[in-house]
PDB file of C-alpha atoms in Angstrom:
ATOM      1  CA  UNK A 811      -0.041   0.060   0.084  1.00 68.00           C
ATOM      2  CA  UNK A 812       1.512   3.366  -1.155  1.00 79.00           C
ATOM      3  CA  UNK A 813       1.175   5.592   1.949  1.00 90.00           C
ATOM      4  CA  UNK A 814       2.667   8.423  -0.053  1.00 94.00           C
ATOM      5  CA  UNK A 815       1.935   9.141  -3.784  1.00 95.00           C
ATOM      6  CA  UNK A 816       2.998  11.466  -6.396  1.00 95.00           C
ATOM      7  CA  UNK A 817       0.824  10.830  -9.277  1.00 92.00           C
ATOM      8  CA  UNK A 818       2.811  12.566 -11.802  1.00 94.00           C
ATOM      9  CA  UNK A 819       6.016  10.688 -12.928  1.00 93.00           C
ATOM     10  CA  UNK A 820       7.258  13.980 -14.819  1.00 96.00           C
ATOM     11  CA  UNK A 821       6.599  17.641 -15.240  1.00 97.00           C
ATOM     12  CA  UNK A 822       7.920  20.244 -17.797  1.00 98.00           C
ATOM     13  CA  UNK A 823       7.771  23.997 -17.197  1.00 98.00           C
ATOM     14  CA  UNK A 824       9.487  26.870 -18.825  1.00 97.00           C
ATOM     15  CA  UNK A 825      12.205  28.663 -17.117  1.00 97.00           C
ATOM     16  CA  UNK A 826      10.975  31.493 -15.102  1.00 97.00           C
ATOM     17  CA  UNK A 827       7.410  29.946 -14.505  1.00 98.00           C
ATOM     18  CA  UNK A 828       5.840  28.519 -11.521  1.00 98.00           C
ATOM     19  CA  UNK A 829       6.346  24.500 -10.874  1.00 98.00           C
ATOM     20  CA  UNK A 830       4.103  22.730  -8.788  1.00 98.00           C
ATOM     21  CA  UNK A 831       4.595  19.209  -7.701  1.00 98.00           C
ATOM     22  CA  UNK A 832       2.005  17.505  -5.808  1.00 98.00           C
ATOM     23  CA  UNK A 833       1.801  14.597  -3.286  1.00 97.00           C
ATOM     24  CA  UNK A 834      -0.898  12.767  -1.646  1.00 97.00           C
ATOM     25  CA  UNK A 835      -0.926  10.783   1.496  1.00 96.00           C
ATOM     26  CA  UNK A 836      -3.109   8.048   3.118  1.00 94.00           C
ATOM     27  CA  UNK A 837      -1.740   7.789   6.765  1.00 90.00           C
ATOM     28  CA  UNK A 838      -3.233  10.601   8.858  1.00 90.00           C
ATOM     29  CA  UNK A 839      -0.658   9.951  11.627  1.00 89.00           C
ATOM     30  CA  UNK A 840       2.174  11.377   9.675  1.00 90.00           C
ATOM     31  CA  UNK A 841       3.660  14.156  11.771  1.00 86.00           C
ATOM     32  CA  UNK A 842       5.748  16.083   9.114  1.00 89.00           C
ATOM     33  CA  UNK A 843       6.727  15.829   5.398  1.00 94.00           C
ATOM     34  CA  UNK A 844       9.958  16.411   3.484  1.00 94.00           C
ATOM     35  CA  UNK A 845      10.763  17.278   0.028  1.00 96.00           C
ATOM     36  CA  UNK A 846      14.120  15.748  -1.280  1.00 95.00           C
ATOM     37  CA  UNK A 847      15.738  16.633  -4.731  1.00 96.00           C
ATOM     38  CA  UNK A 848      17.784  14.199  -6.771  1.00 94.00           C
ATOM     39  CA  UNK A 849      20.220  14.613  -9.601  1.00 94.00           C
ATOM     40  CA  UNK A 850      21.380  11.460 -11.609  1.00 88.00           C
ATOM     41  CA  UNK A 851      24.382   9.655  -9.873  1.00 83.00           C
ATOM     42  CA  UNK A 852      23.750  11.724  -6.577  1.00 89.00           C
ATOM     43  CA  UNK A 853      21.885  11.076  -3.474  1.00 92.00           C
ATOM     44  CA  UNK A 854      18.646  12.825  -2.505  1.00 94.00           C
ATOM     45  CA  UNK A 855      19.378  16.230  -0.835  1.00 94.00           C
ATOM     46  CA  UNK A 856      16.792  17.645   1.759  1.00 92.00           C
ATOM     47  CA  UNK A 857      14.994  20.782   0.303  1.00 95.00           C
ATOM     48  CA  UNK A 858      12.131  21.641   2.695  1.00 95.00           C
ATOM     49  CA  UNK A 859       9.976  20.482   5.233  1.00 93.00           C
ATOM     50  CA  UNK A 860       6.803  21.345   6.818  1.00 95.00           C
ATOM     51  CA  UNK A 861       4.980  20.299  10.133  1.00 92.00           C
ATOM     52  CA  UNK A 862       1.501  18.901  10.214  1.00 92.00           C
ATOM     53  CA  UNK A 863       0.570  21.799  12.465  1.00 93.00           C
ATOM     54  CA  UNK A 864       1.289  24.352   9.768  1.00 95.00           C
ATOM     55  CA  UNK A 865      -0.306  24.767   6.382  1.00 95.00           C
ATOM     56  CA  UNK A 866       2.573  26.792   4.690  1.00 97.00           C
ATOM     57  CA  UNK A 867       6.496  26.679   4.803  1.00 97.00           C
ATOM     58  CA  UNK A 868       8.564  28.905   2.560  1.00 97.00           C
ATOM     59  CA  UNK A 869      12.402  28.980   1.930  1.00 96.00           C
ATOM     60  CA  UNK A 870      13.338  31.222  -0.914  1.00 97.00           C
ATOM     61  CA  UNK A 871      11.988  29.751  -4.012  1.00 98.00           C
ATOM     62  CA  UNK A 872      10.515  26.950  -2.538  1.00 98.00           C
ATOM     63  CA  UNK A 873       7.096  26.793  -0.601  1.00 98.00           C
ATOM     64  CA  UNK A 874       5.401  23.888   0.455  1.00 98.00           C
ATOM     65  CA  UNK A 875       1.670  23.801   1.119  1.00 98.00           C
ATOM     66  CA  UNK A 876      -0.033  21.398   3.113  1.00 97.00           C
ATOM     67  CA  UNK A 877      -3.968  20.732   3.060  1.00 96.00           C
ATOM     68  CA  UNK A 878      -4.614  18.209   5.947  1.00 95.00           C
ATOM     69  CA  UNK A 879      -8.161  17.479   5.162  1.00 95.00           C
ATOM     70  CA  UNK A 880      -7.501  16.603   1.441  1.00 96.00           C
ATOM     71  CA  UNK A 881      -4.276  14.629   2.837  1.00 96.00           C
ATOM     72  CA  UNK A 882      -2.505  16.585   0.048  1.00 97.00           C
ATOM     73  CA  UNK A 883       0.794  18.679   0.052  1.00 97.00           C
ATOM     74  CA  UNK A 884       2.458  20.513  -3.101  1.00 98.00           C
ATOM     75  CA  UNK A 885       5.811  21.956  -3.527  1.00 98.00           C
ATOM     76  CA  UNK A 886       5.875  25.229  -5.615  1.00 98.00           C
ATOM     77  CA  UNK A 887       9.096  26.601  -7.085  1.00 98.00           C
ATOM     78  CA  UNK A 888       9.115  30.159  -8.201  1.00 97.00           C
ATOM     79  CA  UNK A 889      10.716  31.252 -10.534  1.00 98.00           C
ATOM     80  CA  UNK A 890      11.665  27.919 -11.960  1.00 98.00           C
ATOM     81  CA  UNK A 891      15.372  27.567 -13.002  1.00 97.00           C
ATOM     82  CA  UNK A 892      17.157  25.016 -15.374  1.00 96.00           C
ATOM     83  CA  UNK A 893      19.241  23.982 -12.545  1.00 96.00           C
ATOM     84  CA  UNK A 894      15.920  22.912 -10.614  1.00 97.00           C
ATOM     85  CA  UNK A 895      15.771  20.030 -13.248  1.00 97.00           C
ATOM     86  CA  UNK A 896      15.870  17.048 -10.998  1.00 97.00           C
ATOM     87  CA  UNK A 897      13.657  14.185  -9.504  1.00 95.00           C
ATOM     88  CA  UNK A 898      11.661  15.589  -6.400  1.00 97.00           C
ATOM     89  CA  UNK A 899      10.398  12.963  -3.815  1.00 96.00           C
ATOM     90  CA  UNK A 900       7.875  13.632  -1.138  1.00 96.00           C
ATOM     91  CA  UNK A 901       8.629  11.936   1.949  1.00 94.00           C
ATOM     92  CA  UNK A 902       7.236  11.461   5.509  1.00 92.00           C
ATOM     93  CA  UNK A 903       8.662   9.706   8.617  1.00 87.00           C
ATOM     94  CA  UNK A 904       6.971   6.413   9.405  1.00 82.00           C
ATOM     95  CA  UNK A 905       5.069   7.224  12.726  1.00 76.00           C
ATOM     96  CA  UNK A 906       4.880   3.583  13.931  1.00 70.00           C
ATOM     97  CA  UNK A 907       8.597   2.938  13.757  1.00 62.00           C
ATOM     98  CA  UNK A 908      10.068   5.764  15.804  1.00 62.00           C
ATOM     99  CA  UNK A 909      10.447   8.039  12.848  1.00 60.00           C
ATOM    100  CA  UNK A 910      12.099   5.527  10.711  1.00 68.00           C
ATOM    101  CA  UNK A 911      12.127   4.878   7.989  1.00 83.00           C
ATOM    102  CA  UNK A 912      10.908   7.690   5.765  1.00 88.00           C
ATOM    103  CA  UNK A 913       8.234   6.628   3.286  1.00 90.00           C
ATOM    104  CA  UNK A 914       8.769   8.099   0.111  1.00 93.00           C
ATOM    105  CA  UNK A 915       6.724   8.858  -2.776  1.00 94.00           C
ATOM    106  CA  UNK A 916       7.686   7.485  -6.216  1.00 94.00           C
ATOM    107  CA  UNK A 917       9.211  10.752  -7.399  1.00 94.00           C
ATOM    108  CA  UNK A 918       8.432  13.390 -10.058  1.00 96.00           C
ATOM    109  CA  UNK A 919      10.770  14.358 -12.692  1.00 96.00           C
ATOM    110  CA  UNK A 920      10.855  17.881 -13.218  1.00 97.00           C
ATOM    111  CA  UNK A 921      12.209  19.353 -16.499  1.00 98.00           C
ATOM    112  CA  UNK A 922      12.786  23.176 -16.513  1.00 98.00           C
ATOM    113  CA  UNK A 923      13.086  24.255 -20.001  1.00 96.00           C
ATOM    114  CA  UNK A 924      15.189  27.232 -20.962  1.00 91.00           C
TER     115      UNK A 924
ATOM    116  CA  UNK B1247      33.325  18.044   6.617  1.00 60.00           C
ATOM    117  CA  UNK B1248      33.262  14.677   4.537  1.00 73.00           C
ATOM    118  CA  UNK B1249      29.957  13.584   3.320  1.00 91.00           C
ATOM    119  CA  UNK B1250      28.561   9.938   3.432  1.00 96.00           C
ATOM    120  CA  UNK B1251      30.780   7.797   1.296  1.00 96.00           C
ATOM    121  CA  UNK B1252      29.364   4.922  -0.574  1.00 97.00           C
ATOM    122  CA  UNK B1253      31.588   2.133  -2.232  1.00 97.00           C
ATOM    123  CA  UNK B1254      31.925   1.112  -4.661  1.00 97.00           C
ATOM    124  CA  UNK B1255      30.055   3.398  -6.797  1.00 96.00           C
ATOM    125  CA  UNK B1256      29.243   0.864  -9.641  1.00 96.00           C
ATOM    126  CA  UNK B1257      29.019  -2.823  -9.654  1.00 96.00           C
ATOM    127  CA  UNK B1258      28.279  -5.569 -12.135  1.00 97.00           C
ATOM    128  CA  UNK B1259      27.227  -9.257 -10.682  1.00 98.00           C
ATOM    129  CA  UNK B1260      26.078 -12.418 -11.857  1.00 98.00           C
ATOM    130  CA  UNK B1261      22.814 -14.005 -10.869  1.00 98.00           C
ATOM    131  CA  UNK B1262      23.476 -16.004  -7.857  1.00 97.00           C
ATOM    132  CA  UNK B1263      26.458 -14.294  -6.526  1.00 98.00           C
ATOM    133  CA  UNK B1264      26.548 -12.127  -3.346  1.00 98.00           C
ATOM    134  CA  UNK B1265      27.485  -8.629  -3.056  1.00 98.00           C
ATOM    135  CA  UNK B1266      28.771  -6.230  -0.077  1.00 98.00           C
ATOM    136  CA  UNK B1267      28.260  -2.710  -0.214  1.00 98.00           C
ATOM    137  CA  UNK B1268      29.886  -0.274   2.231  1.00 98.00           C
ATOM    138  CA  UNK B1269      28.941   3.107   3.556  1.00 98.00           C
ATOM    139  CA  UNK B1270      30.875   5.522   5.999  1.00 97.00           C
ATOM    140  CA  UNK B1271      28.744   7.959   7.565  1.00 96.00           C
ATOM    141  CA  UNK B1272      29.232  11.601   8.584  1.00 94.00           C
ATOM    142  CA  UNK B1273      31.849  11.790  11.459  1.00 93.00           C
ATOM    143  CA  UNK B1274      29.866  11.870  14.388  1.00 90.00           C
ATOM    144  CA  UNK B1275      26.689  10.423  12.858  1.00 91.00           C
ATOM    145  CA  UNK B1276      25.831   7.108  14.574  1.00 91.00           C
ATOM    146  CA  UNK B1277      22.825   6.201  12.668  1.00 91.00           C
ATOM    147  CA  UNK B1278      23.042   4.467   9.211  1.00 94.00           C
ATOM    148  CA  UNK B1279      19.895   3.671   7.095  1.00 94.00           C
ATOM    149  CA  UNK B1280      19.728   1.988   3.758  1.00 97.00           C
ATOM    150  CA  UNK B1281      17.349   2.376   0.903  1.00 96.00           C
ATOM    151  CA  UNK B1282      16.797   0.821  -2.465  1.00 96.00           C
ATOM    152  CA  UNK B1283      15.740   2.870  -5.353  1.00 94.00           C
ATOM    153  CA  UNK B1284      14.206   1.214  -8.363  1.00 90.00           C
ATOM    154  CA  UNK B1285      12.483   2.931 -11.343  1.00 80.00           C
ATOM    155  CA  UNK B1286       9.022   1.509 -10.445  1.00 75.00           C
ATOM    156  CA  UNK B1287       9.278   1.529  -6.745  1.00 79.00           C
ATOM    157  CA  UNK B1288      10.975   4.707  -5.802  1.00 84.00           C
ATOM    158  CA  UNK B1289      13.058   4.406  -2.603  1.00 91.00           C
ATOM    159  CA  UNK B1290      11.975   1.596  -0.299  1.00 93.00           C
ATOM    160  CA  UNK B1291      13.539   1.316   3.195  1.00 93.00           C
ATOM    161  CA  UNK B1292      15.884  -1.704   4.036  1.00 95.00           C
ATOM    162  CA  UNK B1293      17.198  -1.282   7.445  1.00 92.00           C
ATOM    163  CA  UNK B1294      18.665   0.997  10.005  1.00 93.00           C
ATOM    164  CA  UNK B1295      21.604   0.659  12.164  1.00 94.00           C
ATOM    165  CA  UNK B1296      22.220   2.517  15.265  1.00 92.00           C
ATOM    166  CA  UNK B1297      25.133   2.197  17.798  1.00 91.00           C
ATOM    167  CA  UNK B1298      25.816  -1.419  15.929  1.00 93.00           C
ATOM    168  CA  UNK B1299      22.295  -2.451  16.471  1.00 93.00           C
ATOM    169  CA  UNK B1300      19.577  -3.028  13.867  1.00 93.00           C
ATOM    170  CA  UNK B1301      16.803  -0.697  14.883  1.00 89.00           C
ATOM    171  CA  UNK B1302      14.255  -1.286  12.034  1.00 89.00           C
ATOM    172  CA  UNK B1303      13.947  -3.320   9.157  1.00 91.00           C
ATOM    173  CA  UNK B1304      11.853  -2.990   6.007  1.00 91.00           C
ATOM    174  CA  UNK B1305      10.052  -5.715   4.016  1.00 90.00           C
ATOM    175  CA  UNK B1306      12.904  -7.551   2.248  1.00 94.00           C
ATOM    176  CA  UNK B1307      13.661 -10.929   2.117  1.00 96.00           C
ATOM    177  CA  UNK B1308      16.210 -12.565   4.196  1.00 95.00           C
ATOM    178  CA  UNK B1309      18.831 -12.349   1.400  1.00 97.00           C
ATOM    179  CA  UNK B1310      19.378  -8.786   2.474  1.00 98.00           C
ATOM    180  CA  UNK B1311      21.229  -8.232   5.856  1.00 97.00           C
ATOM    181  CA  UNK B1312      23.461  -5.580   7.129  1.00 97.00           C
ATOM    182  CA  UNK B1313      25.579  -4.797   9.930  1.00 97.00           C
ATOM    183  CA  UNK B1314      27.242  -1.798  11.891  1.00 97.00           C
ATOM    184  CA  UNK B1315      30.634  -1.585  13.161  1.00 97.00           C
ATOM    185  CA  UNK B1316      31.991   0.347  16.253  1.00 95.00           C
ATOM    186  CA  UNK B1317      33.278   3.170  14.146  1.00 94.00           C
ATOM    187  CA  UNK B1318      29.647   3.472  12.780  1.00 94.00           C
ATOM    188  CA  UNK B1319      30.636   2.208   9.420  1.00 97.00           C
ATOM    189  CA  UNK B1320      27.875   0.030   7.797  1.00 98.00           C
ATOM    190  CA  UNK B1321      27.840  -2.633   5.278  1.00 98.00           C
ATOM    191  CA  UNK B1322      24.980  -4.380   3.715  1.00 98.00           C
ATOM    192  CA  UNK B1323      24.860  -7.697   2.082  1.00 98.00           C
ATOM    193  CA  UNK B1324      22.872  -9.433  -0.801  1.00 98.00           C
ATOM    194  CA  UNK B1325      23.212 -13.044  -1.225  1.00 96.00           C
ATOM    195  CA  UNK B1326      22.142 -15.214  -4.268  1.00 97.00           C
ATOM    196  CA  UNK B1327      21.591 -12.147  -6.222  1.00 98.00           C
ATOM    197  CA  UNK B1328      18.519 -12.022  -8.606  1.00 97.00           C
ATOM    198  CA  UNK B1329      17.931  -9.737 -11.450  1.00 96.00           C
ATOM    199  CA  UNK B1330      15.278  -7.881  -9.642  1.00 95.00           C
ATOM    200  CA  UNK B1331      18.058  -6.877  -7.284  1.00 97.00           C
ATOM    201  CA  UNK B1332      19.322  -4.441  -9.961  1.00 96.00           C
ATOM    202  CA  UNK B1333      18.950  -0.948  -8.112  1.00 96.00           C
ATOM    203  CA  UNK B1334      20.486   1.987  -6.672  1.00 96.00           C
ATOM    204  CA  UNK B1335      21.362   1.307  -3.034  1.00 97.00           C
ATOM    205  CA  UNK B1336      21.434   4.604  -1.006  1.00 97.00           C
ATOM    206  CA  UNK B1337      22.545   4.739   2.717  1.00 96.00           C
ATOM    207  CA  UNK B1338      21.794   7.942   4.659  1.00 95.00           C
ATOM    208  CA  UNK B1339      23.428   8.824   7.831  1.00 93.00           C
ATOM    209  CA  UNK B1340      21.944  11.053  10.701  1.00 88.00           C
ATOM    210  CA  UNK B1341      23.246  11.884  14.250  1.00 84.00           C
ATOM    211  CA  UNK B1342      20.166  10.063  16.191  1.00 75.00           C
ATOM    212  CA  UNK B1343      18.143   7.270  15.248  1.00 68.00           C
ATOM    213  CA  UNK B1344      15.379   8.290  13.108  1.00 65.00           C
ATOM    214  CA  UNK B1345      14.985  10.311   9.828  1.00 62.00           C
ATOM    215  CA  UNK B1346      15.542  13.797  11.163  1.00 67.00           C
ATOM    216  CA  UNK B1347      18.537  15.409   9.377  1.00 76.00           C
ATOM    217  CA  UNK B1348      19.283  12.606   7.096  1.00 88.00           C
ATOM    218  CA  UNK B1349      22.252  12.917   4.563  1.00 92.00           C
ATOM    219  CA  UNK B1350      22.435  10.489   1.769  1.00 95.00           C
ATOM    220  CA  UNK B1351      25.390   9.147   0.096  1.00 96.00           C
ATOM    221  CA  UNK B1352      25.670   9.038  -3.748  1.00 96.00           C
ATOM    222  CA  UNK B1353      24.574   5.505  -3.763  1.00 96.00           C
ATOM    223  CA  UNK B1354      25.889   2.306  -5.238  1.00 97.00           C
ATOM    224  CA  UNK B1355      24.624   1.127  -8.625  1.00 96.00           C
ATOM    225  CA  UNK B1356      24.320  -2.732  -8.671  1.00 97.00           C
ATOM    226  CA  UNK B1357      23.501  -4.346 -11.970  1.00 97.00           C
ATOM    227  CA  UNK B1358      22.810  -8.057 -11.699  1.00 97.00           C
ATOM    228  CA  UNK B1359      23.149  -9.840 -15.050  1.00 97.00           C
TER     229      UNK B1359
END
């Protein structure tokens, strides 16, 4: 059972425009959520997180929105840059296992076109 | 400071063989977790070690095993390799047990032929 779902395998956006990456979850016990960015041949790097008690967290060009009633979160990147082209993973710590492991979505490949 | 180091970076093995992958965490980090990344399944948790003890284990067959040494370095072993074991194996280290403050290594790309 996929507890964290990223239903869009890929997304193409023009440079300078907004990128919106979506993530849905099924487990209402998740305490917080993280977004990771992954370039080919590198490990995922932490991008931004949000606690379940908040509905928005912003860090520079990156903003994550959380809608608990819909069990949905989204990552907004504004403005998108070619260097943002990567695979983005949504993840949440498993509440039943001492916050390990992270439960990941399958990822969304973002391509920012110059 | 040095990041998480995984060796080797690439590996090709034959079905039925076994393989050992290594992960050296960031200095001072005591927790090491392993994940398998495949195109169809995303990242899936294998196990976590903290202070040489396995703290959590994912839903993988017994052919997958691991250990952690007193210097926090960790190894994972896969025996009787199958084609489906071809994947990117990632390790992540953190100061304490749990996923807070994960730093991932670049991974070991294992190809089973």
